[in-house]
XYZ file of C-alpha atoms in Angstrom:
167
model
C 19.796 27.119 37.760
C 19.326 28.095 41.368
C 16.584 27.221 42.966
C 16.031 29.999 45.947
C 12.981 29.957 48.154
C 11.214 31.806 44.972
C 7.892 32.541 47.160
C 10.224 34.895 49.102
C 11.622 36.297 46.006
C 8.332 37.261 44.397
C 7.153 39.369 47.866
C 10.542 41.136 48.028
C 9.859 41.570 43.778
C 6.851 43.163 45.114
C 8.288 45.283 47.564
C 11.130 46.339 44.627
C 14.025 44.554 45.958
C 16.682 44.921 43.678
C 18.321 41.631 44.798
C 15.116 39.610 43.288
C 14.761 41.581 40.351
C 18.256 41.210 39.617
C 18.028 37.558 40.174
C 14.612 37.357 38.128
C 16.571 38.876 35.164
C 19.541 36.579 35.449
C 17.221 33.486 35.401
C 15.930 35.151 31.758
C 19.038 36.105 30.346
C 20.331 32.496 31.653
C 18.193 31.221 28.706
C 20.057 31.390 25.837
C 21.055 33.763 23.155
C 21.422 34.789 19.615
C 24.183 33.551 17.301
C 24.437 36.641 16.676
C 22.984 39.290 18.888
C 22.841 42.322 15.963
C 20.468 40.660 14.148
C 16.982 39.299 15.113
C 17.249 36.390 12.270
C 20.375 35.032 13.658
C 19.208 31.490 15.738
C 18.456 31.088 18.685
C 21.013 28.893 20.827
C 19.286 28.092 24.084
C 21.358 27.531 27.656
C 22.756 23.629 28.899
C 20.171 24.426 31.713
C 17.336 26.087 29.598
C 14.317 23.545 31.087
C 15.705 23.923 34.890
C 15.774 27.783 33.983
C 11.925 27.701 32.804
C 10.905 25.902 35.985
C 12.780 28.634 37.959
C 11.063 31.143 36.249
C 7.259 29.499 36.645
C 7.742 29.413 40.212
C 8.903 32.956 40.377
C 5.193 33.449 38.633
C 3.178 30.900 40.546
C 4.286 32.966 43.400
C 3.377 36.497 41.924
C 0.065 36.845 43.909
C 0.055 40.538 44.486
C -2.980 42.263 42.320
C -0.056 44.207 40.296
C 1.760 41.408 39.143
C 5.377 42.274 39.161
C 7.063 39.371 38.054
C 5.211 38.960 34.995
C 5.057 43.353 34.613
C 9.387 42.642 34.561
C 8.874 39.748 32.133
C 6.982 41.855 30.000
C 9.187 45.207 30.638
C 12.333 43.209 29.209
C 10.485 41.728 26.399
C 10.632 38.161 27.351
C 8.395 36.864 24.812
C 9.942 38.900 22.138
C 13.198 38.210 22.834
C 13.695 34.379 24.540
C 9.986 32.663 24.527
C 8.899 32.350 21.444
C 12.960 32.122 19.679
C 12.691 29.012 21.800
C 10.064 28.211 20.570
C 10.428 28.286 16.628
C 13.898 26.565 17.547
C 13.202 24.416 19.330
C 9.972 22.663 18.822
C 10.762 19.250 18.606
C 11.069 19.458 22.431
C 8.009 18.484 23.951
C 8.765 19.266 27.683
C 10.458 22.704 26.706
C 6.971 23.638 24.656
C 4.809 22.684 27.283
C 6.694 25.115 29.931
C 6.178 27.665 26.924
C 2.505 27.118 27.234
C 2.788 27.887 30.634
C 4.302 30.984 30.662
C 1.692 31.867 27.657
C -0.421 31.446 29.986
C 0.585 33.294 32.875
C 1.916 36.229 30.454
C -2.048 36.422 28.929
C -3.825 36.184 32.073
C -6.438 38.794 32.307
C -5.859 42.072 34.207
C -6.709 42.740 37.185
C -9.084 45.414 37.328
C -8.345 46.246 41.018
C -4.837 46.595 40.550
C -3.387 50.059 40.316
C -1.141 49.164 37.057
C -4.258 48.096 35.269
C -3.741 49.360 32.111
C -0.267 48.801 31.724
C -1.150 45.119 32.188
C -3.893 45.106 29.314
C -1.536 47.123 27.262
C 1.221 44.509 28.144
C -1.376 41.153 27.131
C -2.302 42.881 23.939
C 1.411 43.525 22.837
C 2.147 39.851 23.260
C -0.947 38.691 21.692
C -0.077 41.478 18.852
C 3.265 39.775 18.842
C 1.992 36.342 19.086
C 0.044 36.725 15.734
C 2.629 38.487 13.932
C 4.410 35.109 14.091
C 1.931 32.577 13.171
C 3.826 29.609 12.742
C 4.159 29.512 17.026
C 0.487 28.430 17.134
C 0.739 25.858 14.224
C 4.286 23.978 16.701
C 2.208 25.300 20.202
C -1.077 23.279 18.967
C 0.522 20.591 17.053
C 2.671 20.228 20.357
C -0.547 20.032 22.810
C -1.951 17.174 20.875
C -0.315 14.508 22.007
C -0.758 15.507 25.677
C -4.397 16.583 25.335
C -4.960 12.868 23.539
C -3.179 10.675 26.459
C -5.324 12.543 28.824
C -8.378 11.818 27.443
C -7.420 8.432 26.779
C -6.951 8.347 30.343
C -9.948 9.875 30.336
C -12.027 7.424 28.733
C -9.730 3.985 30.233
C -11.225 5.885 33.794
C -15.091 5.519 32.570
C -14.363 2.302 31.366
C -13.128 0.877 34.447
C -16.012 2.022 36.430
C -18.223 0.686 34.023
């Protein structure tokens, strides 16, 4: 994956650069693919360079500061959950590190809209279609919170081995 000063790329995203979108895209369709692209069912076969992709593509959303959001309005435009997130996911859940960038990008792709920006309702309209999508496959939260455990335990293990040391 190519890791371009991404901060720069979201402001020119922004300002509708082509040359970012195009590279924002690239980075998603860089993922992986189906088997077999006619059919939805076919598995999901994800990239050599999947992770290094997902960390290009956090950064591109860390850095999407504007009010509108247009990194994560592109994400949604092209169907990113639908079509490379959560395949990933269901295929690939024995990967820790791989579901915990998927949590990530849950999390940026669900973050509440901002009420100042001018695309308002396109981005509540955009978090309920992937929550709407999100339930229609259940199983994702059964791996996603079956994932977080072991995480969320060594934390608060750490947690409590912190209280204990300063008695």
């Amino acid at each position: 994956s190519c890791h371009v000063r991404v901060e720069h790329l979201s402001s020119m995203i922004s300002g509708q650069d082509t040359f970012a979108e195009a590279h924002l895209q690239s980075l998603v369709s860089s993922l992986g693919r189906r088997q077999d692209c006619r059919s939805q069912d076919s598995p999901y076969v994800r990239d050599p360079q999947c992770h290094e992709t997902l960390q290009d593509i956090l950064r591109f959303l860390r850095h999407d500061q504007s009010r509108e959001r247009p990194v994560t309005s592109l994400l949604h435009s092209w169907d990113f959950l639908e079509n490379h997130l959560l395949p990933l996911v269901l295929t690939y859940h024995g990967s820790e590190s791989l579901l915990l960038d998927a949590v990530k990008l849950l999390v940026f792709l669900t973050l509440p809209a901002d009420v100042s920006a001018r695309n308002f309702i396109e981005q509540r309209r955009s978090i309920y279609h992937t929550l709407e999508i999100m339930l229609e496959k259940r199983e994702v939260f059964h791996i996603l919170f079956s994932c977080l455990g072991g995480p969320l335990e060594r934390l608060e293990s750490s947690k409590l081995q912190l209280k204990e040391d300063d008695g």
